[in-house]
């Protein structure tokens, strides 16, 4: 799900409060003193109320008569929201998030590659090839490289020919984008093109078992990339 695009003071308040809630600085169940928070952040009550509407849409806050505005329990948070994912990464909860993402990818993407080899169209192959070429061009730009990587996996899901699988991009993309930005920003990161090329070649050849195997190899390499970042000096590359 797309991140909140609000700019200026309003957007800053959304992101400051969201990060404080997700990071645990403002605890679950805590009643929010909107006036005091507004004074602390030096914004009007109108800005605070609008920001809290955005956070409510992400499942982080709610308001009740006689109780006021409060932080909802984590079970109600939209953990697939791009901002919530980013705030988790920023506030030290990135490890569990990335492990959960790896588990989900290991369930979904090998099967998607298998099916894509059976159902891909010429347009699907063109989209996969374009994303792969972009990955090669943008290696020195972590943000652009991450977007190209995400585009490849989006095209893979689309190539299955299954509308429900195609919409799994809503589940995978926010976390994958943050993971890829972190990996591509690391100076020692391996070239991701060969492992993705192997998946594309198998899909193009209509070889489902080989496509599934190539995706499993890609995911194993992705796990190695994260392990490598874990061992980076001072843990600088990994939250």
mmCIF file of C-alpha atoms in Angstrom:
data_model
loop_
_atom_site.group_PDB
_atom_site.id
_atom_site.type_symbol
_atom_site.label_atom_id
_atom_site.label_comp_id
_atom_site.label_asym_id
_atom_site.label_seq_id
_atom_site.Cartn_x
_atom_site.Cartn_y
_atom_site.Cartn_z
ATOM 1 C CA UNK A 1 0.000 0.000 0.000
ATOM 2 C CA UNK A 2 1.266 3.428 -0.911
ATOM 3 C CA UNK A 3 2.869 5.619 1.682
ATOM 4 C CA UNK A 4 1.225 8.837 2.812
ATOM 5 C CA UNK A 5 2.149 11.585 0.368
ATOM 6 C CA UNK A 6 1.226 14.602 2.502
ATOM 7 C CA UNK A 7 3.875 17.307 2.546
ATOM 8 C CA UNK A 8 4.699 20.257 4.740
ATOM 9 C CA UNK A 9 3.793 20.518 8.400
ATOM 10 C CA UNK A 10 0.863 18.112 8.108
ATOM 11 C CA UNK A 11 3.012 15.372 6.603
ATOM 12 C CA UNK A 12 5.759 15.941 9.174
ATOM 13 C CA UNK A 13 3.295 15.514 12.032
ATOM 14 C CA UNK A 14 1.941 12.273 10.537
ATOM 15 C CA UNK A 15 5.417 10.826 10.253
ATOM 16 C CA UNK A 16 6.620 12.008 13.676
ATOM 17 C CA UNK A 17 3.592 10.645 15.506
ATOM 18 C CA UNK A 18 3.478 7.466 13.438
ATOM 19 C CA UNK A 19 7.114 6.665 14.159
ATOM 20 C CA UNK A 20 6.646 7.334 17.880
ATOM 21 C CA UNK A 21 3.653 5.008 18.035
ATOM 22 C CA UNK A 22 5.201 2.207 15.987
ATOM 23 C CA UNK A 23 8.480 2.546 17.877
ATOM 24 C CA UNK A 24 6.685 2.210 21.230
ATOM 25 C CA UNK A 25 7.500 5.692 22.497
ATOM 26 C CA UNK A 26 3.742 6.222 22.655
ATOM 27 C CA UNK A 27 2.389 2.962 24.036
ATOM 28 C CA UNK A 28 -0.560 0.878 22.901
ATOM 29 C CA UNK A 29 -3.702 1.958 24.721
ATOM 30 C CA UNK A 30 -2.255 5.338 25.692
ATOM 31 C CA UNK A 31 -4.671 8.271 25.651
ATOM 32 C CA UNK A 32 -3.333 11.078 23.493
ATOM 33 C CA UNK A 33 -3.405 14.607 24.831
ATOM 34 C CA UNK A 34 -3.928 16.302 21.484
ATOM 35 C CA UNK A 35 -3.433 19.781 22.875
ATOM 36 C CA UNK A 36 -0.151 18.903 24.581
ATOM 37 C CA UNK A 37 1.150 17.072 21.505
ATOM 38 C CA UNK A 38 0.198 20.005 19.321
ATOM 39 C CA UNK A 39 2.050 22.389 21.609
ATOM 40 C CA UNK A 40 5.093 20.108 21.655
ATOM 41 C CA UNK A 41 5.137 19.879 17.857
ATOM 42 C CA UNK A 42 4.205 23.548 17.508
ATOM 43 C CA UNK A 43 1.167 22.913 15.317
ATOM 44 C CA UNK A 44 -2.507 23.812 15.573
ATOM 45 C CA UNK A 45 -5.265 21.529 16.773
ATOM 46 C CA UNK A 46 -6.553 21.444 13.199
ATOM 47 C CA UNK A 47 -3.260 20.015 11.953
ATOM 48 C CA UNK A 48 -3.225 17.499 14.800
ATOM 49 C CA UNK A 49 -6.755 16.317 14.058
ATOM 50 C CA UNK A 50 -6.006 15.909 10.349
ATOM 51 C CA UNK A 51 -2.812 13.983 11.124
ATOM 52 C CA UNK A 52 -4.668 11.689 13.510
ATOM 53 C CA UNK A 53 -7.223 10.945 10.786
ATOM 54 C CA UNK A 54 -4.379 9.672 8.622
ATOM 55 C CA UNK A 55 -3.003 7.545 11.465
ATOM 56 C CA UNK A 56 -6.483 6.197 12.169
ATOM 57 C CA UNK A 57 -6.643 5.068 8.553
ATOM 58 C CA UNK A 58 -3.506 3.035 9.188
ATOM 59 C CA UNK A 59 -5.094 1.418 12.230
ATOM 60 C CA UNK A 60 -2.771 3.141 14.706
ATOM 61 C CA UNK A 61 -5.243 5.395 16.511
ATOM 62 C CA UNK A 62 -8.940 5.640 17.227
ATOM 63 C CA UNK A 63 -11.297 7.911 19.172
ATOM 64 C CA UNK A 64 -14.210 7.101 21.452
ATOM 65 C CA UNK A 65 -16.622 9.211 23.407
ATOM 66 C CA UNK A 66 -15.630 9.510 27.083
ATOM 67 C CA UNK A 67 -12.270 7.915 26.283
ATOM 68 C CA UNK A 68 -10.797 10.329 23.789
ATOM 69 C CA UNK A 69 -8.156 9.601 21.167
ATOM 70 C CA UNK A 70 -5.929 6.631 21.923
ATOM 71 C CA UNK A 71 -3.347 4.313 20.383
ATOM 72 C CA UNK A 72 -4.868 1.049 19.208
ATOM 73 C CA UNK A 73 -3.425 -2.365 20.014
ATOM 74 C CA UNK A 74 -0.864 -3.670 17.536
ATOM 75 C CA UNK A 75 -3.304 -6.334 16.334
ATOM 76 C CA UNK A 76 -5.294 -3.523 14.690
ATOM 77 C CA UNK A 77 -2.347 -1.861 12.946
ATOM 78 C CA UNK A 78 -2.144 -2.151 9.181
ATOM 79 C CA UNK A 79 1.230 -3.884 9.112
ATOM 80 C CA UNK A 80 1.169 -3.926 5.302
ATOM 81 C CA UNK A 81 0.994 -0.130 5.093
ATOM 82 C CA UNK A 82 4.143 1.325 3.494
ATOM 83 C CA UNK A 83 4.551 3.970 6.201
ATOM 84 C CA UNK A 84 4.088 1.491 9.044
ATOM 85 C CA UNK A 85 6.738 -0.720 7.445
ATOM 86 C CA UNK A 86 9.110 2.219 7.077
ATOM 87 C CA UNK A 87 8.538 3.307 10.673
ATOM 88 C CA UNK A 88 9.273 -0.230 11.859
ATOM 89 C CA UNK A 89 12.539 -0.153 9.942
ATOM 90 C CA UNK A 90 13.450 3.275 11.327
ATOM 91 C CA UNK A 91 12.676 2.430 14.941
ATOM 92 C CA UNK A 92 14.579 -0.844 15.253
ATOM 93 C CA UNK A 93 11.923 -3.429 14.401
ATOM 94 C CA UNK A 94 13.353 -4.199 10.963
ATOM 95 C CA UNK A 95 14.732 -7.643 11.814
ATOM 96 C CA UNK A 96 11.405 -9.361 12.566
ATOM 97 C CA UNK A 97 9.809 -7.574 9.628
ATOM 98 C CA UNK A 98 12.437 -8.827 7.175
ATOM 99 C CA UNK A 99 12.224 -12.376 8.531
ATOM 100 C CA UNK A 100 8.453 -12.352 8.088
ATOM 101 C CA UNK A 101 8.876 -10.988 4.567
ATOM 102 C CA UNK A 102 11.332 -13.763 3.702
ATOM 103 C CA UNK A 103 8.863 -16.381 4.927
ATOM 104 C CA UNK A 104 6.036 -14.947 2.835
ATOM 105 C CA UNK A 105 8.227 -14.677 -0.258
ATOM 106 C CA UNK A 106 9.369 -18.289 0.118
ATOM 107 C CA UNK A 107 5.733 -19.395 0.060
ATOM 108 C CA UNK A 108 4.521 -17.166 -2.777
ATOM 109 C CA UNK A 109 7.285 -16.477 -5.277
ATOM 110 C CA UNK A 110 8.558 -19.970 -6.200
ATOM 111 C CA UNK A 111 4.989 -21.017 -6.971
ATOM 112 C CA UNK A 112 4.455 -17.765 -8.873
ATOM 113 C CA UNK A 113 7.563 -18.397 -10.988
ATOM 114 C CA UNK A 114 6.336 -21.941 -11.728
ATOM 115 C CA UNK A 115 2.958 -20.653 -12.866
ATOM 116 C CA UNK A 116 4.451 -17.725 -14.797
ATOM 117 C CA UNK A 117 6.469 -20.171 -16.922
ATOM 118 C CA UNK A 118 3.183 -21.757 -17.974
ATOM 119 C CA UNK A 119 1.059 -18.663 -18.496
ATOM 120 C CA UNK A 120 3.351 -15.720 -19.379
ATOM 121 C CA UNK A 121 2.569 -13.592 -22.400
ATOM 122 C CA UNK A 122 4.896 -11.631 -24.644
ATOM 123 C CA UNK A 123 3.898 -8.496 -22.740
ATOM 124 C CA UNK A 124 4.811 -10.179 -19.452
ATOM 125 C CA UNK A 125 8.228 -11.145 -20.808
ATOM 126 C CA UNK A 126 8.783 -7.589 -22.014
ATOM 127 C CA UNK A 127 7.911 -6.208 -18.570
ATOM 128 C CA UNK A 128 10.279 -8.637 -16.855
ATOM 129 C CA UNK A 129 13.058 -7.827 -19.324
ATOM 130 C CA UNK A 130 12.565 -4.074 -18.911
ATOM 131 C CA UNK A 131 12.768 -4.381 -15.124
ATOM 132 C CA UNK A 132 15.895 -6.511 -15.389
ATOM 133 C CA UNK A 133 17.559 -4.011 -17.702
ATOM 134 C CA UNK A 134 16.682 -1.222 -15.272
ATOM 135 C CA UNK A 135 18.262 -3.210 -12.445
ATOM 136 C CA UNK A 136 21.489 -3.354 -14.419
ATOM 137 C CA UNK A 137 21.451 0.378 -15.208
ATOM 138 C CA UNK A 138 20.725 1.599 -11.695
ATOM 139 C CA UNK A 139 23.161 -0.328 -9.511
ATOM 140 C CA UNK A 140 24.817 2.869 -8.298
ATOM 141 C CA UNK A 141 21.489 4.434 -7.289
ATOM 142 C CA UNK A 142 20.043 2.434 -4.351
ATOM 143 C CA UNK A 143 16.557 3.941 -4.561
ATOM 144 C CA UNK A 144 16.273 3.438 -8.330
ATOM 145 C CA UNK A 145 17.747 -0.069 -8.084
ATOM 146 C CA UNK A 146 15.181 -0.953 -5.429
ATOM 147 C CA UNK A 147 12.343 0.299 -7.619
ATOM 148 C CA UNK A 148 13.623 -1.764 -10.564
ATOM 149 C CA UNK A 149 13.861 -4.828 -8.330
ATOM 150 C CA UNK A 150 10.310 -4.303 -7.098
ATOM 151 C CA UNK A 151 9.135 -3.865 -10.709
ATOM 152 C CA UNK A 152 10.613 -7.263 -11.608
ATOM 153 C CA UNK A 153 8.756 -9.036 -8.814
ATOM 154 C CA UNK A 154 5.552 -7.164 -9.649
ATOM 155 C CA UNK A 155 5.876 -8.305 -13.272
ATOM 156 C CA UNK A 156 6.502 -11.853 -12.080
ATOM 157 C CA UNK A 157 3.220 -11.920 -10.171
ATOM 158 C CA UNK A 158 1.402 -10.431 -13.151
ATOM 159 C CA UNK A 159 2.871 -13.119 -15.422
ATOM 160 C CA UNK A 160 1.026 -15.825 -13.473
ATOM 161 C CA UNK A 161 -2.188 -14.775 -15.216
ATOM 162 C CA UNK A 162 -3.961 -15.018 -11.868
ATOM 163 C CA UNK A 163 -5.673 -11.833 -10.700
ATOM 164 C CA UNK A 164 -5.443 -12.729 -7.017
ATOM 165 C CA UNK A 165 -1.757 -13.609 -7.223
ATOM 166 C CA UNK A 166 -1.175 -10.390 -9.134
ATOM 167 C CA UNK A 167 -2.566 -8.405 -6.219
ATOM 168 C CA UNK A 168 -0.094 -10.041 -3.871
ATOM 169 C CA UNK A 169 2.094 -7.103 -4.853
ATOM 170 C CA UNK A 170 0.154 -5.147 -2.218
ATOM 171 C CA UNK A 171 1.448 -7.614 0.369
ATOM 172 C CA UNK A 172 5.042 -7.886 -0.808
ATOM 173 C CA UNK A 173 6.049 -4.546 -2.281
ATOM 174 C CA UNK A 174 6.261 -2.218 0.735
ATOM 175 C CA UNK A 175 8.574 -4.533 2.669
ATOM 176 C CA UNK A 176 10.496 -5.587 -0.425
ATOM 177 C CA UNK A 177 11.129 -1.965 -1.361
ATOM 178 C CA UNK A 178 12.584 -1.144 2.062
ATOM 179 C CA UNK A 179 14.668 -4.340 2.072
ATOM 180 C CA UNK A 180 16.045 -3.636 -1.388
ATOM 181 C CA UNK A 181 16.948 -0.037 -0.580
ATOM 182 C CA UNK A 182 18.983 -1.274 2.335
ATOM 183 C CA UNK A 183 20.703 -4.052 0.372
ATOM 184 C CA UNK A 184 21.448 -1.955 -2.720
ATOM 185 C CA UNK A 185 22.890 0.826 -0.573
ATOM 186 C CA UNK A 186 25.588 -1.498 0.742
ATOM 187 C CA UNK A 187 28.899 -1.095 -1.067
ATOM 188 C CA UNK A 188 29.621 -4.846 -1.068
ATOM 189 C CA UNK A 189 26.218 -5.909 -2.382
ATOM 190 C CA UNK A 190 26.377 -8.590 -5.078
ATOM 191 C CA UNK A 191 25.012 -7.980 -8.557
ATOM 192 C CA UNK A 192 21.341 -9.086 -8.397
ATOM 193 C CA UNK A 193 20.946 -9.352 -12.181
ATOM 194 C CA UNK A 194 22.253 -12.926 -12.723
ATOM 195 C CA UNK A 195 19.877 -14.527 -10.214
ATOM 196 C CA UNK A 196 16.928 -12.625 -11.651
ATOM 197 C CA UNK A 197 18.066 -13.429 -15.196
ATOM 198 C CA UNK A 198 17.942 -17.138 -14.374
ATOM 199 C CA UNK A 199 14.311 -16.790 -13.315
ATOM 200 C CA UNK A 200 13.412 -14.831 -16.438
ATOM 201 C CA UNK A 201 15.185 -17.268 -18.780
ATOM 202 C CA UNK A 202 13.296 -20.209 -17.304
ATOM 203 C CA UNK A 203 9.981 -18.364 -17.596
ATOM 204 C CA UNK A 204 10.743 -17.421 -21.193
ATOM 205 C CA UNK A 205 11.630 -21.040 -21.985
ATOM 206 C CA UNK A 206 8.351 -22.248 -20.518
ATOM 207 C CA UNK A 207 10.202 -24.400 -17.966
ATOM 208 C CA UNK A 208 8.142 -24.288 -14.741
ATOM 209 C CA UNK A 209 10.322 -26.570 -12.609
ATOM 210 C CA UNK A 210 13.459 -24.654 -13.594
ATOM 211 C CA UNK A 211 11.722 -21.323 -12.937
ATOM 212 C CA UNK A 212 10.692 -22.460 -9.468
ATOM 213 C CA UNK A 213 14.213 -23.718 -8.737
ATOM 214 C CA UNK A 214 15.742 -20.469 -9.967
ATOM 215 C CA UNK A 215 13.445 -18.468 -7.701
ATOM 216 C CA UNK A 216 14.406 -20.624 -4.731
ATOM 217 C CA UNK A 217 18.055 -19.907 -5.547
ATOM 218 C CA UNK A 218 17.282 -16.178 -5.785
ATOM 219 C CA UNK A 219 15.585 -16.222 -2.392
ATOM 220 C CA UNK A 220 18.513 -18.110 -0.871
ATOM 221 C CA UNK A 221 20.823 -15.420 -2.216
ATOM 222 C CA UNK A 222 18.538 -12.729 -0.787
ATOM 223 C CA UNK A 223 18.831 -14.384 2.631
ATOM 224 C CA UNK A 224 22.618 -14.419 2.268
ATOM 225 C CA UNK A 225 22.555 -10.701 1.436
ATOM 226 C CA UNK A 226 20.781 -9.960 4.713
ATOM 227 C CA UNK A 227 23.159 -12.186 6.651
ATOM 228 C CA UNK A 228 26.039 -10.265 5.096
ATOM 229 C CA UNK A 229 24.511 -6.985 6.218
ATOM 230 C CA UNK A 230 24.087 -8.389 9.722
ATOM 231 C CA UNK A 231 27.846 -8.822 9.836
ATOM 232 C CA UNK A 232 28.550 -5.294 8.595
ATOM 233 C CA UNK A 233 30.757 -3.213 10.938
ATOM 234 C CA UNK A 234 28.682 -1.663 13.744
ATOM 235 C CA UNK A 235 25.540 -3.085 12.142
ATOM 236 C CA UNK A 236 25.290 0.138 10.167
ATOM 237 C CA UNK A 237 23.463 -1.371 7.246
ATOM 238 C CA UNK A 238 20.830 -3.225 9.213
ATOM 239 C CA UNK A 239 18.269 -1.866 11.673
#
